[in-house]
Each structure stands twice: as structure tokens, then as C-alpha cells.
Amino acid sequence: MKIVDLKVHVLKCPLDEPFAFSQGWVRQRSATLVELVVDDGLVGWGEAFAQGLEPPEIAAAVIEHALKPLVIGCDALDIEVLWHRMYHHTRDYGRKGSVVAGISAVDTALWDLAGQFHGLPIYKLLGGAFRERVQPYATGFYRIEGQGEAQRLAEEALRHADAGFALMKVKLGYGVEDDIECMQAIGRALQGKPVRLMVDTNHAYGRAEALRLGRALAEFDLRWYEEPVVPEDLQGYAELRRQLPMPIAGGENEHTLFGFRDFFAAGCVDVVQPDIGSCGGLSAGRHILALAQAHGVMVNPHVWGSAIAQAASLQFIAAVPVAHHSLFATQPVLEYDRSSHPFRQQLVTQPLQMVEGWIEVPSAPGLGVEMNREVLERYRA
Ligand code: CA
């Protein structure tokens, strides 16, 4: 299992119709993928999270120039050793953001290789599956105009409900009044349907506005209120959590056990959302999970990537224990992005499929994916 090659693939595709989240307009979908090759011929895949406004070349440069020399020639089964090697060697210029996203991609590829080596799905290597199927939630409700789209968003909610989604996450953060108007329209459209909502402002507001929005949304019985303030404002998170009735969620922009240590110590969230493609990979996911358990925080990964990122997230979710055990404990759910993504479904031969509102966790070795090489070439940047 000696690592003999590492290839970085940067994929890009412009969108026919750009869409906005609260931080800007997304005009292309992109992915930074890692392909790790070992001497007996096995190939492992990993993905670095590329946020909608993030050039995928940043993580690609980190992987190519900083991480590749650290892992070539090493035993691919030394996953924890290699994680620390990559983290220590990039500490002085890394610790957060795209550098840790690069580590995440390499780490995920190592877990994919280990699974294939042992002939087991990754969740088995993580300690086993607490669940064999996961309920997905529809992430959508992006904006095409910006403001004043309540009616269109209400129609989108109905489409997700008709497709079988019982959970939906509404993107907010386009102005508190506009947000409230949209939520009221969505609420009216979904009246009588068995749907629970979450909201996500992508840290659009300061504490006062975030609190005003949260109070206005108290009637919706939200499953969670995501990224109410910027990730740096740990005290703001804690204050909102004290003052609002709904669970507070966040963590997609936090990294490694060190970042999450401070997040938990400050009492920021009820639900923590590490992204396996940016928190430091599955190894960091394990570190963060242990910390979260000790703080009584529920772990529910964030994912907004290609089929590789989705597969990694699904394997991890299978192995996440509930935070608060009971007969009918709240289970983690899979973020299932419904926004335009030209190569997400085509990249692997068997893309995720929702059947009657659930997604089965693949039990094939490793990530359980087979790459469609022709699609890789078609979208190569
Ligand atoms: Ca989010």
C-alpha cells in the first residue's frame, strides 16, 4: 500500500443560470479532486470542499505543492500519522480554509484506499453503522433575482415536497424583511404537508439582525437556524443560542479539532456541521465527533460538493452516534443540494438516489464509488 502517485483534478463548469446565496453570485460549479495511487494498483478518491465563491485552484495548489511531497512513498494505511504530518507541516501557513480543505481531500482518499484494502465500507473502519439509511434534506431556495422572490420560492418548496422531501433548508440572508416574507409564503404553501424546515443565512447578519430574524421565525418550529453570524463571532453564536427557541447550527467554516475545541467551549451550537471536505477529512471528522460528544452537541455534517464529497459525508453520517440517546432520538440527516450542478450526478457510475424519502448508505468497499473518467475529462479546467 505504498503511495506511488497523487493526481489533482480541477473541474469547472459555468452555470447557464447563476444563482445567489447571501455572500454572492455563484456563476460556476467546481471541484478539486484527489486521486491517490498505491503500488498494488488501488486508487483512492477524495474531494476538497470548494465553496461557491472559492477558486478550486487554491486547494489544488496546496495539494500539489505542499501535501503531495509529504505522502508520496508513504504507507497509505498510516492514515492518522499522515494527517498529523500534513497538519504539522502546513501549520504556519495553514490551520484553516483551503489548506485544511487540501488535507481533507488527501485524508478522504486514504480512507477510500483503506476501505478497498480491507474490503469494507469506510463506516466499518470508523466503528460500524448506527444506521443503514439516511434521510436527506433538500438544500435549495437560492435566488435568481436577489429579493422579492417569495412566490417562486413557495413553488420550489412544493416541488421538493412532491419529490418526497420531508426536510428542507431555506437559504436566507437577503434582508430580514425579505427573508420573513419568503418564509411566510413557503409556510403557507406547505400548510398541511409533513415537512419540517431549517434556515441558513450563511452568516449574513450581525447579532441584532440575526436575533430579530430568529424571533420572527419562532412560529416555524425550525429544526435548526444555521450560521446566524460570522464564524469568528463565537460569543454572538452563544448569545443567540441563549436567546432563541430553535436549535442553532454551524461549523461548515470551522476546521480541525483545534477550531472546533473553541467552538464547543464557547457553547456556540446545538448542531455542529463539519464538512468532511474542509474540516480535515474523515480523520478530523472523528476528532471533532469525540469533542462534540463530550459537549453534548449533535454532529450533522455539511456537504455541498460533487459525488465524492457526498459519498464521504454519507459514510461518516452512518458512523455518527446520536448526541442524546433515547428511543426516538433525533438522527443526523444528509444535506442534499438541489441547486444546479452539471457534473455532480454524472461523475460516478452510481449517483445517490432517494427512494421514498431515504438514501441507502453504500456498503461497497471504501467510499463505494466508481469514477466516470469520461466526465472527469469533459469538465477538466
Ligand atoms: Ca450552510
Short mmCIF file of C-alpha atoms and ligand atoms in Angstrom, two decimals:
data_model
loop_
_atom_site.label_atom_id
_atom_site.label_comp_id
_atom_site.label_asym_id
_atom_site.label_seq_id
_atom_site.Cartn_x
_atom_site.Cartn_y
_atom_site.Cartn_z
CA MET A 1 0.00 0.00 0.00
CA LYS A 2 2.88 2.36 -0.77
CA ILE A 3 1.65 5.63 -2.30
CA VAL A 4 3.25 5.96 -5.72
CA ASP A 5 1.29 8.82 -7.27
CA LEU A 6 -1.07 11.66 -6.41
CA LYS A 7 -3.06 13.43 -9.12
CA VAL A 8 -5.11 16.58 -8.61
CA HIS A 9 -8.13 17.13 -10.84
CA VAL A 10 -9.73 20.56 -11.05
CA LEU A 11 -13.19 20.54 -12.61
CA LYS A 12 -15.24 23.55 -13.63
CA CYS A 13 -18.45 24.25 -15.43
CA PRO A 14 -20.14 27.62 -15.94
CA LEU A 15 -23.82 27.69 -14.96
CA ASP A 16 -26.48 28.60 -17.52
CA GLU A 17 -28.33 30.43 -14.78
CA PRO A 18 -26.19 31.91 -11.98
CA PHE A 19 -27.75 31.86 -8.50
CA ALA A 20 -27.11 33.79 -5.32
CA PHE A 21 -26.64 32.86 -1.70
CA SER A 22 -26.24 35.65 0.84
CA GLN A 23 -22.50 36.05 0.17
CA GLY A 24 -22.60 36.46 -3.61
CA TRP A 25 -23.45 35.13 -7.03
CA VAL A 26 -22.41 31.59 -7.95
CA ARG A 27 -21.57 31.55 -11.67
CA GLN A 28 -19.83 28.20 -11.94
CA ARG A 29 -19.67 24.85 -10.17
CA SER A 30 -16.23 23.49 -9.46
CA ALA A 31 -14.45 20.66 -7.68
CA THR A 32 -10.93 19.84 -6.51
CA LEU A 33 -10.45 16.07 -6.55
CA VAL A 34 -7.51 13.96 -5.40
CA GLU A 35 -6.63 10.61 -6.93
CA LEU A 36 -4.17 8.59 -4.84
CA VAL A 37 -2.48 5.61 -6.45
CA VAL A 38 -0.73 2.83 -4.50
CA ASP A 39 1.80 0.32 -5.74
CA ASP A 40 -0.61 -2.62 -5.87
CA GLY A 41 -2.83 -0.66 -8.28
CA LEU A 42 -5.66 0.51 -5.97
CA VAL A 43 -6.90 4.07 -6.47
CA GLY A 44 -8.48 6.24 -3.77
CA TRP A 45 -10.52 9.41 -4.24
CA GLY A 46 -11.03 12.49 -2.13
CA GLU A 47 -12.50 15.96 -2.56
CA ALA A 48 -11.69 19.38 -1.15
CA PHE A 49 -14.75 21.49 -0.43
CA ALA A 50 -14.99 24.35 -2.95
CA GLN A 51 -17.38 26.93 -1.52
CA GLY A 52 -19.45 28.63 -4.26
CA LEU A 53 -17.16 31.66 -4.47
CA GLU A 54 -13.89 29.80 -3.90
CA PRO A 55 -11.43 29.24 -6.74
CA PRO A 56 -10.76 25.46 -6.74
CA GLU A 57 -7.15 26.16 -7.75
CA ILE A 58 -6.22 27.24 -4.19
CA ALA A 59 -6.73 23.80 -2.64
CA ALA A 60 -5.27 22.22 -5.81
CA ALA A 61 -2.04 24.22 -5.38
CA VAL A 62 -1.83 23.23 -1.70
CA ILE A 63 -2.24 19.57 -2.57
CA GLU A 64 0.18 19.60 -5.49
CA HIS A 65 2.97 21.66 -3.94
CA ALA A 66 2.67 21.18 -0.16
CA LEU A 67 0.94 17.85 0.52
CA LYS A 68 1.97 15.59 -2.34
CA PRO A 69 5.67 15.56 -1.32
CA LEU A 70 4.61 14.61 2.23
CA VAL A 71 2.70 11.47 1.27
CA ILE A 72 4.48 10.04 -1.79
CA GLY A 73 6.36 6.89 -0.78
CA CYS A 74 4.39 6.50 2.48
CA ASP A 75 2.17 3.61 3.54
CA ALA A 76 -1.42 4.56 2.67
CA LEU A 77 -2.68 2.72 5.77
CA ASP A 78 -0.86 5.15 8.10
CA ILE A 79 -3.83 7.50 7.93
CA GLU A 80 -3.59 9.16 11.34
CA VAL A 81 0.18 9.54 11.02
CA LEU A 82 -0.19 11.21 7.64
CA TRP A 83 -2.93 13.53 8.90
CA HIS A 84 -0.63 14.85 11.60
CA ARG A 85 2.29 15.04 9.16
CA MET A 86 0.23 17.17 6.75
CA TYR A 87 -1.16 19.36 9.54
CA HIS A 88 2.19 20.00 11.24
CA HIS A 89 4.00 20.75 8.00
CA THR A 90 1.42 23.35 6.96
CA ARG A 91 0.67 24.78 10.41
CA ASP A 92 2.47 28.10 9.98
CA TYR A 93 0.55 28.96 6.82
CA GLY A 94 -2.48 26.72 7.21
CA ARG A 95 -4.76 25.67 10.09
CA LYS A 96 -7.92 26.89 8.31
CA GLY A 97 -9.57 27.33 4.92
CA SER A 98 -8.26 25.90 1.67
CA VAL A 99 -5.09 24.44 3.20
CA VAL A 100 -7.14 22.23 5.50
CA ALA A 101 -9.52 21.52 2.60
CA GLY A 102 -6.49 20.15 0.75
CA ILE A 103 -5.61 17.94 3.73
CA SER A 104 -9.26 16.83 3.80
CA ALA A 105 -9.12 15.63 0.20
CA VAL A 106 -5.93 13.61 0.73
CA ASP A 107 -7.24 12.17 4.00
CA THR A 108 -10.51 11.09 2.39
CA ALA A 109 -8.60 9.37 -0.41
CA LEU A 110 -6.56 7.49 2.22
CA TRP A 111 -9.75 6.23 3.89
CA ASP A 112 -11.11 5.19 0.48
CA LEU A 113 -7.92 3.18 -0.08
CA ALA A 114 -8.04 1.61 3.39
CA GLY A 115 -11.62 0.52 2.78
CA GLN A 116 -10.69 -1.08 -0.51
CA PHE A 117 -7.66 -2.76 1.07
CA HIS A 118 -9.80 -4.32 3.82
CA GLY A 119 -12.77 -4.96 1.50
CA LEU A 120 -15.00 -2.90 3.82
CA PRO A 121 -17.05 0.28 3.54
CA ILE A 122 -15.47 3.21 5.39
CA TYR A 123 -18.20 3.22 8.04
CA LYS A 124 -17.00 -0.22 9.16
CA LEU A 125 -13.47 1.14 9.65
CA LEU A 126 -14.96 4.04 11.62
CA GLY A 127 -16.57 1.60 14.02
CA GLY A 128 -19.72 0.48 12.24
CA ALA A 129 -23.03 1.88 11.04
CA PHE A 130 -25.52 3.32 13.50
CA ARG A 131 -27.92 3.49 10.54
CA GLU A 132 -28.01 1.90 7.08
CA ARG A 133 -30.14 4.58 5.50
CA VAL A 134 -30.19 8.33 5.95
CA GLN A 135 -32.93 10.86 5.45
CA PRO A 136 -31.83 13.57 3.01
CA TYR A 137 -32.89 17.19 3.28
CA ALA A 138 -33.30 19.45 0.28
CA THR A 139 -30.93 22.40 0.28
CA GLY A 140 -32.17 24.98 -2.16
CA PHE A 141 -34.15 28.20 -2.31
CA TYR A 142 -31.27 30.14 -3.84
CA ARG A 143 -32.10 33.43 -5.51
CA ILE A 144 -32.16 34.19 -9.21
CA GLU A 145 -33.11 37.88 -8.90
CA GLY A 146 -31.97 38.57 -5.35
CA GLN A 147 -35.02 39.90 -3.47
CA GLY A 148 -38.77 39.68 -3.92
CA GLU A 149 -38.90 36.01 -4.93
CA ALA A 150 -41.30 34.73 -2.26
CA GLN A 151 -43.78 33.30 -4.75
CA ARG A 152 -41.15 31.44 -6.77
CA LEU A 153 -39.61 30.00 -3.57
CA ALA A 154 -43.02 28.83 -2.36
CA GLU A 155 -43.40 26.94 -5.64
CA GLU A 156 -39.94 25.44 -5.18
CA ALA A 157 -40.98 24.19 -1.71
CA LEU A 158 -43.93 22.41 -3.25
CA ARG A 159 -41.67 20.76 -5.85
CA HIS A 160 -39.37 19.42 -3.09
CA ALA A 161 -42.40 18.15 -1.15
CA ASP A 162 -43.75 16.43 -4.26
CA ALA A 163 -40.30 14.85 -4.83
CA GLY A 164 -40.60 13.23 -1.38
CA PHE A 165 -38.51 15.52 0.83
CA ALA A 166 -39.78 15.78 4.41
CA LEU A 167 -36.96 18.19 5.35
CA MET A 168 -35.90 21.36 3.53
CA LYS A 169 -33.36 24.08 4.21
CA VAL A 170 -34.21 27.57 3.06
CA LYS A 171 -31.42 29.97 2.15
CA LEU A 172 -31.98 33.32 3.83
CA GLY A 173 -29.86 36.39 4.47
CA TYR A 174 -31.14 38.67 1.72
CA GLY A 175 -32.53 41.29 4.13
CA VAL A 176 -34.56 40.44 7.23
CA GLU A 177 -37.88 41.75 5.84
CA ASP A 178 -37.44 39.87 2.57
CA ASP A 179 -36.44 36.72 4.50
CA ILE A 180 -39.61 36.86 6.62
CA GLU A 181 -41.79 37.43 3.57
CA CYS A 182 -40.27 34.38 1.84
CA MET A 183 -40.68 32.16 4.89
CA GLN A 184 -44.32 33.16 5.27
CA ALA A 185 -45.00 32.33 1.61
CA ILE A 186 -43.22 28.96 1.95
CA GLY A 187 -45.07 28.23 5.18
CA ARG A 188 -48.43 28.94 3.53
CA ALA A 189 -47.56 26.75 0.52
CA LEU A 190 -46.56 23.82 2.75
CA GLN A 191 -49.52 24.07 5.12
CA GLY A 192 -50.79 20.59 5.99
CA LYS A 193 -47.80 18.83 4.44
CA PRO A 194 -45.46 16.72 6.62
CA VAL A 195 -42.43 18.96 6.09
CA ARG A 196 -40.00 20.44 8.61
CA LEU A 197 -37.86 23.45 7.69
CA MET A 198 -34.38 24.66 8.52
CA VAL A 199 -32.96 28.07 7.60
CA ASP A 200 -29.43 29.15 6.69
CA THR A 201 -28.33 32.78 6.40
CA ASN A 202 -24.67 31.99 5.60
CA HIS A 203 -23.68 34.50 8.31
CA ALA A 204 -25.37 37.42 6.55
CA TYR A 205 -26.15 39.40 9.70
CA GLY A 206 -24.72 40.85 12.88
CA ARG A 207 -26.14 39.82 16.23
CA ALA A 208 -29.06 42.30 16.32
CA GLU A 209 -30.46 41.40 12.90
CA ALA A 210 -29.79 37.68 13.40
CA LEU A 211 -31.78 37.86 16.63
CA ARG A 212 -34.63 39.80 15.00
CA LEU A 213 -34.87 37.20 12.23
CA GLY A 214 -34.74 34.32 14.70
CA ARG A 215 -37.56 35.81 16.80
CA ALA A 216 -39.68 36.35 13.70
CA LEU A 217 -39.18 32.69 12.72
CA ALA A 218 -40.09 31.25 16.12
CA GLU A 219 -43.51 30.16 14.80
CA PHE A 220 -41.95 27.79 12.21
CA ASP A 221 -40.69 25.11 14.63
CA LEU A 222 -37.38 25.06 12.73
CA ARG A 223 -35.17 22.01 13.02
CA TRP A 224 -32.24 24.45 13.11
CA TYR A 225 -31.08 28.01 12.34
CA GLU A 226 -27.73 27.73 10.52
CA GLU A 227 -24.78 30.15 10.51
CA PRO A 228 -26.68 33.07 12.07
CA VAL A 229 -23.46 35.11 12.49
CA VAL A 230 -19.88 35.01 11.15
CA PRO A 231 -17.78 32.02 12.26
CA GLU A 232 -15.40 34.32 14.15
CA ASP A 233 -18.17 35.58 16.46
CA LEU A 234 -18.22 32.76 19.00
CA GLN A 235 -19.87 34.94 21.64
CA GLY A 236 -22.54 36.00 19.15
CA TYR A 237 -23.37 32.36 18.47
CA ALA A 238 -23.64 31.66 22.20
CA GLU A 239 -25.81 34.70 22.79
CA LEU A 240 -28.24 33.74 20.01
CA ARG A 241 -28.36 30.22 21.33
CA ARG A 242 -29.37 31.54 24.76
CA GLN A 243 -32.00 33.91 23.42
CA LEU A 244 -33.71 31.96 20.63
CA PRO A 245 -36.02 28.96 20.96
CA MET A 246 -34.78 26.95 17.96
CA PRO A 247 -31.53 24.89 17.82
CA ILE A 248 -28.54 26.84 16.48
CA ALA A 249 -26.29 25.15 13.89
CA GLY A 250 -22.94 25.99 12.34
CA GLY A 251 -19.41 24.79 11.67
CA GLU A 252 -19.03 24.42 7.91
CA ASN A 253 -16.42 27.21 8.06
CA GLU A 254 -14.54 25.82 11.04
CA HIS A 255 -11.62 23.41 10.84
CA THR A 256 -9.86 20.64 12.76
CA LEU A 257 -10.10 19.66 16.41
CA PHE A 258 -8.41 22.93 17.38
CA GLY A 259 -11.01 25.17 15.75
CA PHE A 260 -13.92 23.08 16.99
CA ARG A 261 -12.49 22.93 20.52
CA ASP A 262 -13.04 26.69 20.81
CA PHE A 263 -16.43 26.47 19.08
CA PHE A 264 -17.69 23.92 21.62
CA ALA A 265 -16.08 25.57 24.64
CA ALA A 266 -17.92 28.82 23.87
CA GLY A 267 -21.24 26.96 23.68
CA CYS A 268 -21.91 28.10 20.11
CA VAL A 269 -24.22 25.43 18.74
CA ASP A 270 -26.73 22.67 19.34
CA VAL A 271 -25.89 21.07 15.98
CA VAL A 272 -22.34 21.11 14.61
CA GLN A 273 -21.77 20.84 10.86
CA PRO A 274 -18.19 19.95 9.94
CA ASP A 275 -17.73 19.49 6.19
CA ILE A 276 -15.64 16.37 5.57
CA GLY A 277 -14.10 18.18 2.57
CA SER A 278 -12.87 21.09 4.64
CA CYS A 279 -12.72 20.21 8.37
CA GLY A 280 -9.67 17.98 7.79
CA GLY A 281 -11.28 14.91 6.24
CA LEU A 282 -12.70 11.80 7.88
CA SER A 283 -9.83 11.71 10.39
CA ALA A 284 -10.67 15.22 11.58
CA GLY A 285 -14.33 14.25 11.50
CA ARG A 286 -13.52 11.57 14.06
CA HIS A 287 -11.60 14.02 16.27
CA ILE A 288 -14.46 16.54 16.09
CA LEU A 289 -17.06 13.87 16.75
CA ALA A 290 -15.34 12.91 20.02
CA LEU A 291 -15.22 16.55 21.12
CA ALA A 292 -18.86 17.08 20.16
CA GLN A 293 -19.98 14.03 22.10
CA ALA A 294 -18.18 15.29 25.18
CA HIS A 295 -20.00 18.63 24.84
CA GLY A 296 -23.45 17.15 24.17
CA VAL A 297 -23.55 18.61 20.65
CA MET A 298 -25.19 16.78 17.78
CA VAL A 299 -22.97 16.17 14.73
CA ASN A 300 -24.61 16.64 11.36
CA PRO A 301 -22.08 17.09 8.54
CA HIS A 302 -22.41 19.79 5.92
CA VAL A 303 -21.85 18.82 2.29
CA TRP A 304 -22.01 20.88 -0.89
CA GLY A 305 -19.75 19.12 -3.34
CA SER A 306 -19.60 16.51 -6.05
CA ALA A 307 -20.44 12.81 -5.78
CA ILE A 308 -17.15 12.15 -3.95
CA ALA A 309 -17.94 14.64 -1.19
CA GLN A 310 -21.47 13.26 -0.92
CA ALA A 311 -20.17 9.70 -0.62
CA ALA A 312 -17.70 10.68 2.11
CA SER A 313 -20.40 12.53 4.01
CA LEU A 314 -22.75 9.56 3.79
CA GLN A 315 -20.10 7.13 5.10
CA PHE A 316 -19.39 9.46 8.00
CA ILE A 317 -23.06 10.02 8.87
CA ALA A 318 -23.56 6.25 9.04
CA ALA A 319 -20.93 6.12 11.80
CA VAL A 320 -22.12 9.13 13.85
CA PRO A 321 -23.77 8.19 17.16
CA VAL A 322 -26.74 10.27 18.29
CA ALA A 323 -25.84 13.02 20.74
CA HIS A 324 -28.75 12.32 23.07
CA HIS A 325 -29.83 8.72 23.24
CA SER A 326 -33.49 7.84 23.52
CA LEU A 327 -35.95 5.50 21.84
CA PHE A 328 -36.84 8.14 19.28
CA ALA A 329 -33.63 10.14 19.20
CA THR A 330 -33.05 12.76 16.51
CA GLN A 331 -30.85 11.24 13.81
CA PRO A 332 -28.35 13.08 11.59
CA VAL A 333 -29.59 13.84 8.07
CA LEU A 334 -27.82 14.20 4.72
CA GLU A 335 -27.57 17.60 3.07
CA TYR A 336 -28.82 17.05 -0.47
CA ASP A 337 -28.13 20.15 -2.53
CA ARG A 338 -30.79 20.76 -5.18
CA SER A 339 -29.03 23.68 -6.90
CA SER A 340 -27.65 23.41 -10.40
CA HIS A 341 -24.55 21.18 -10.58
CA PRO A 342 -23.77 19.88 -14.07
CA PHE A 343 -21.34 17.13 -13.07
CA ARG A 344 -22.44 16.06 -9.59
CA GLN A 345 -24.69 13.24 -10.75
CA GLN A 346 -22.59 12.17 -13.74
CA LEU A 347 -19.21 11.95 -12.03
CA VAL A 348 -19.76 8.45 -10.64
CA THR A 349 -21.39 5.44 -12.26
CA GLN A 350 -23.95 5.10 -9.42
CA PRO A 351 -25.03 8.52 -8.13
CA LEU A 352 -27.05 8.93 -4.95
CA GLN A 353 -30.71 8.12 -5.30
CA MET A 354 -33.52 8.98 -2.98
CA VAL A 355 -36.10 6.22 -2.70
CA GLU A 356 -39.29 7.04 -0.81
CA GLY A 357 -37.58 9.84 1.07
CA TRP A 358 -34.44 7.91 2.11
CA ILE A 359 -30.92 7.27 0.81
CA GLU A 360 -29.20 3.92 1.40
CA VAL A 361 -25.60 4.05 2.65
CA PRO A 362 -23.42 2.21 0.06
CA SER A 363 -21.80 -0.90 1.52
CA ALA A 364 -19.20 -1.42 -1.23
CA PRO A 365 -15.53 -1.12 -0.12
CA GLY A 366 -14.14 2.35 0.64
CA LEU A 367 -16.31 5.27 -0.45
CA GLY A 368 -18.25 2.84 -2.62
CA VAL A 369 -17.94 4.95 -5.76
CA GLU A 370 -16.72 4.20 -9.25
CA MET A 371 -15.45 7.22 -11.14
CA ASN A 372 -16.73 8.05 -14.59
CA ARG A 373 -13.41 9.03 -16.21
CA GLU A 374 -15.02 10.47 -19.32
CA VAL A 375 -16.89 13.05 -17.18
CA LEU A 376 -13.63 13.90 -15.43
CA GLU A 377 -12.11 14.80 -18.81
CA ARG A 378 -15.17 16.68 -20.03
CA TYR A 379 -15.12 19.19 -17.14
CA ARG A 380 -11.38 19.42 -16.60
CA ALA A 381 -10.34 23.06 -16.06
CA CA B 1 -24.68 26.43 5.14
#
